[in-house]
Amino acid sequence: MPGAGPARLLAELRAVPAPASSQEAVSFAEHRRRYPAPPGPRRNGDAPQIDLIDLIGRSGLSGRGGAAFPTGRKLDAVVHGRGPAVVIVNGAEGEPASGKDRLLLRRLPHLVIDGALLAAAAVGAERVVICIDRTSTAALASVRRAVAERAAAAAGAEPAVAIDVAATPPRYVAGESSALVQWLNNGPAKPTAAPPAPRQRGVAGRPTLVQNVETLAHLAQIARFGSEWFRQTGTPGEPGTTLLTVSGAVARPAVIETAIGTPIEHILASAGGLLGEPPALLIGGFFGTWVPTAAARHAPFSRAGLAPLGAQPGSGVVIALPEGACGLAETARIMAWFAAESAGQCGPCRYGLADLAAGAASLARPHDGPAAPSGQVARLRRWADQIDGRGACHHPDGAVNLLRSAMRVFADDLAHHEQGWPCRGASAPPALHVPAVHSAWR
Ligand code: SF4
């Protein structure tokens, strides 16, 4: 359920009469009352109604999928590619603790589709492919219904831009842009390191824009309300609002919308406040960083605000570690997930992550488990150094970053565990949900 905050993206959910089911999407007719139809493709008809790339550049919008790349520059890179482009809506949302893109796809599919069509108009694309993890069945159904609604509203007229919906393999790295492109080109959904980049030669050899769901929803709003409006909230360097998925030891786990730069304690308050005294927050998701709660409370949720804590917003996740849970044991479970999610293409990722996961598990052992071999902490640090930056994608880097932050933030626990005195929390049931790993890459 969406929580309280400055409603921009989520405003439509509050403005329309409550649907019969809270899972229902805003209809095409309701959506069109607030948003005019996007222009057609640039190279196939009239000039666009607005110079969208310039407008987006002036808004300061950056990607909300994790990398925070400036959206205007990304559009600009694709429009200079050779031939008609393709737009991929990246709805894979592989970060296990994130639910914001699925919320948008489920409840506001037309806002996302408008954003995709506007991006298509800007880069001269004649095809949009909306990629959604195939286990996200509600999001897939909602988007398929939304595409059908539009086709029905067009009364048989040939659409200027073809919209396909694709159900992608439920693997973490399948959402990496080169993996999506390779999968759409009938290969496995695994990242490819080799140039050219998707923006130059992507789907069917065409310049391809891969853009996150939330980013496209913001893009649709900027086209409607303008770049100055977008800049009225957030910080001068990081304008706008952002969707955050807040979970763990909070009273009301929720997807909330907040201005970038909002202090973390306000974000936690929007999710009903902390339950008990969580010792640490995991900021940015599984790909993120543990930070002591006391240090994080007053930090602004922005790239600049989190940098002094060694953290980043990532895909907009805040998880409060429940009081009494063992941060090392939770991290060890996530490390095992990272190892299982390796695409197995690069040695440091395939073998190194398995070693790191096994090493973390031996340190996080429960009360009555076998002791970790002596020197295990130093060995883990050395292995982490050897893996960092050595994969074709950033998958191993995320695992290393998480492990290092756990060893820093839970340093006292680490010393106890290494000396053979793990805390009681290490024997407790898991506090964080770690998903099962699927085997399919196609
Ligand atoms: S680093 Fe890992 S996930 Fe990334 S391409 Fe290499 S094997 Fe695949």
Short mmCIF file of N, CA, C and O in Angstrom, two decimals, residues 66 238 264 281-285 287-292 295-296 299-314 317-318 401 405 408-409:
data_model
loop_
_atom_site.label_atom_id
_atom_site.label_comp_id
_atom_site.label_asym_id
_atom_site.label_seq_id
_atom_site.Cartn_x
_atom_site.Cartn_y
_atom_site.Cartn_z
N GLY A 66 18.54 2.93 -9.81
CA GLY A 66 19.71 2.60 -9.01
C GLY A 66 20.95 3.36 -9.43
O GLY A 66 21.72 3.82 -8.60
N GLU A 238 19.46 17.50 -6.84
CA GLU A 238 18.71 16.25 -7.04
C GLU A 238 17.22 16.57 -6.90
O GLU A 238 16.60 16.28 -5.88
N ILE A 264 15.80 10.94 6.93
CA ILE A 264 15.37 9.54 7.05
C ILE A 264 14.37 9.37 8.19
O ILE A 264 13.44 8.56 8.10
N LEU A 281 20.02 0.30 9.75
CA LEU A 281 19.14 0.36 8.58
C LEU A 281 19.93 -0.13 7.38
O LEU A 281 21.12 0.20 7.24
N LEU A 282 19.27 -0.89 6.53
CA LEU A 282 19.88 -1.28 5.26
C LEU A 282 19.35 -0.31 4.21
O LEU A 282 18.15 -0.34 3.88
N ILE A 283 20.21 0.55 3.72
CA ILE A 283 19.78 1.63 2.82
C ILE A 283 20.20 1.28 1.39
O ILE A 283 21.37 0.99 1.13
N GLY A 284 19.22 1.31 0.48
CA GLY A 284 19.50 1.00 -0.92
C GLY A 284 19.15 -0.43 -1.28
O GLY A 284 19.27 -0.81 -2.44
N GLY A 285 18.75 -1.24 -0.32
CA GLY A 285 18.36 -2.62 -0.62
C GLY A 285 19.51 -3.60 -0.49
O GLY A 285 20.55 -3.28 0.10
N PHE A 287 21.50 -4.48 -2.54
CA PHE A 287 22.66 -3.89 -3.22
C PHE A 287 23.19 -2.69 -2.44
O PHE A 287 24.02 -1.95 -2.93
N GLY A 288 22.69 -2.51 -1.24
CA GLY A 288 22.98 -1.27 -0.50
C GLY A 288 23.96 -1.44 0.64
O GLY A 288 24.85 -2.30 0.61
N THR A 289 23.75 -0.64 1.68
CA THR A 289 24.75 -0.45 2.73
C THR A 289 24.08 -0.43 4.10
O THR A 289 23.07 0.27 4.28
N TRP A 290 24.64 -1.18 5.05
CA TRP A 290 24.18 -1.07 6.44
C TRP A 290 24.70 0.21 7.05
O TRP A 290 25.89 0.56 6.86
N VAL A 291 23.83 0.91 7.77
CA VAL A 291 24.22 2.14 8.46
C VAL A 291 23.60 2.08 9.86
O VAL A 291 22.42 1.72 10.00
N PRO A 292 24.37 2.43 10.93
CA PRO A 292 23.76 2.46 12.26
C PRO A 292 22.56 3.41 12.27
O PRO A 292 22.63 4.51 11.71
N ALA A 295 23.14 7.02 13.37
CA ALA A 295 23.86 7.86 12.41
C ALA A 295 22.99 8.24 11.23
O ALA A 295 23.16 9.30 10.62
N ALA A 296 22.03 7.35 10.87
CA ALA A 296 21.25 7.57 9.66
C ALA A 296 20.05 8.50 9.88
O ALA A 296 19.59 9.15 8.95
N ALA A 299 20.10 11.98 8.42
CA ALA A 299 20.67 12.13 7.07
C ALA A 299 19.57 12.38 6.05
O ALA A 299 18.52 11.73 6.09
N PRO A 300 19.79 13.32 5.12
CA PRO A 300 18.82 13.51 4.03
C PRO A 300 18.89 12.33 3.06
O PRO A 300 19.99 11.87 2.75
N PHE A 301 17.74 11.86 2.61
CA PHE A 301 17.74 10.75 1.66
C PHE A 301 18.00 11.31 0.25
O PHE A 301 17.09 11.70 -0.46
N SER A 302 19.27 11.36 -0.09
CA SER A 302 19.71 11.84 -1.40
C SER A 302 21.12 11.29 -1.61
O SER A 302 21.74 10.81 -0.66
N ARG A 303 21.61 11.37 -2.83
CA ARG A 303 22.99 10.89 -3.06
C ARG A 303 23.97 11.70 -2.22
O ARG A 303 24.85 11.15 -1.56
N ALA A 304 23.78 13.03 -2.23
CA ALA A 304 24.71 13.89 -1.48
C ALA A 304 24.57 13.67 0.03
O ALA A 304 25.56 13.66 0.76
N GLY A 305 23.33 13.48 0.49
CA GLY A 305 23.08 13.35 1.93
C GLY A 305 23.56 12.02 2.49
O GLY A 305 23.95 11.94 3.66
N LEU A 306 23.52 10.97 1.67
CA LEU A 306 23.92 9.65 2.15
C LEU A 306 25.41 9.38 1.95
O LEU A 306 25.97 8.48 2.59
N ALA A 307 26.05 10.15 1.08
CA ALA A 307 27.47 9.90 0.77
C ALA A 307 28.36 9.90 2.01
O ALA A 307 29.22 9.03 2.15
N PRO A 308 28.18 10.85 2.97
CA PRO A 308 29.05 10.81 4.15
C PRO A 308 28.90 9.53 4.97
O PRO A 308 29.80 9.18 5.74
N LEU A 309 27.79 8.83 4.79
CA LEU A 309 27.58 7.55 5.51
C LEU A 309 28.09 6.38 4.69
O LEU A 309 27.96 5.22 5.10
N GLY A 310 28.63 6.65 3.51
CA GLY A 310 29.10 5.58 2.63
C GLY A 310 27.96 4.84 1.96
O GLY A 310 28.13 3.73 1.45
N ALA A 311 26.76 5.46 1.94
CA ALA A 311 25.58 4.80 1.36
C ALA A 311 25.09 5.56 0.13
O ALA A 311 25.52 6.69 -0.14
N GLN A 312 24.18 4.93 -0.60
CA GLN A 312 23.54 5.55 -1.78
C GLN A 312 22.06 5.19 -1.78
O GLN A 312 21.69 4.15 -1.22
N PRO A 313 21.23 6.01 -2.43
CA PRO A 313 19.79 5.68 -2.46
C PRO A 313 19.50 4.36 -3.16
O PRO A 313 18.52 3.69 -2.84
N GLY A 314 20.33 3.96 -4.16
CA GLY A 314 20.05 2.74 -4.91
C GLY A 314 18.68 2.83 -5.56
O GLY A 314 18.31 3.86 -6.11
N VAL A 317 15.32 2.01 -1.26
CA VAL A 317 14.88 1.02 -0.27
C VAL A 317 15.43 1.40 1.09
O VAL A 317 16.59 1.82 1.22
N VAL A 318 14.60 1.28 2.12
CA VAL A 318 15.04 1.42 3.51
C VAL A 318 14.49 0.22 4.28
O VAL A 318 13.27 0.00 4.28
N ASN A 401 30.13 -4.69 -1.39
CA ASN A 401 29.76 -3.47 -0.64
C ASN A 401 28.89 -3.81 0.57
O ASN A 401 29.11 -3.29 1.67
N SER A 405 30.06 -3.35 4.52
CA SER A 405 29.30 -2.48 5.44
C SER A 405 28.86 -3.26 6.67
O SER A 405 28.86 -2.74 7.78
N ARG A 408 31.70 -3.56 9.03
CA ARG A 408 31.98 -2.25 9.66
C ARG A 408 30.94 -1.95 10.75
O ARG A 408 31.29 -1.63 11.87
N VAL A 409 29.68 -2.08 10.39
CA VAL A 409 28.60 -1.65 11.30
C VAL A 409 28.40 -2.65 12.45
O VAL A 409 28.10 -2.27 13.56
#
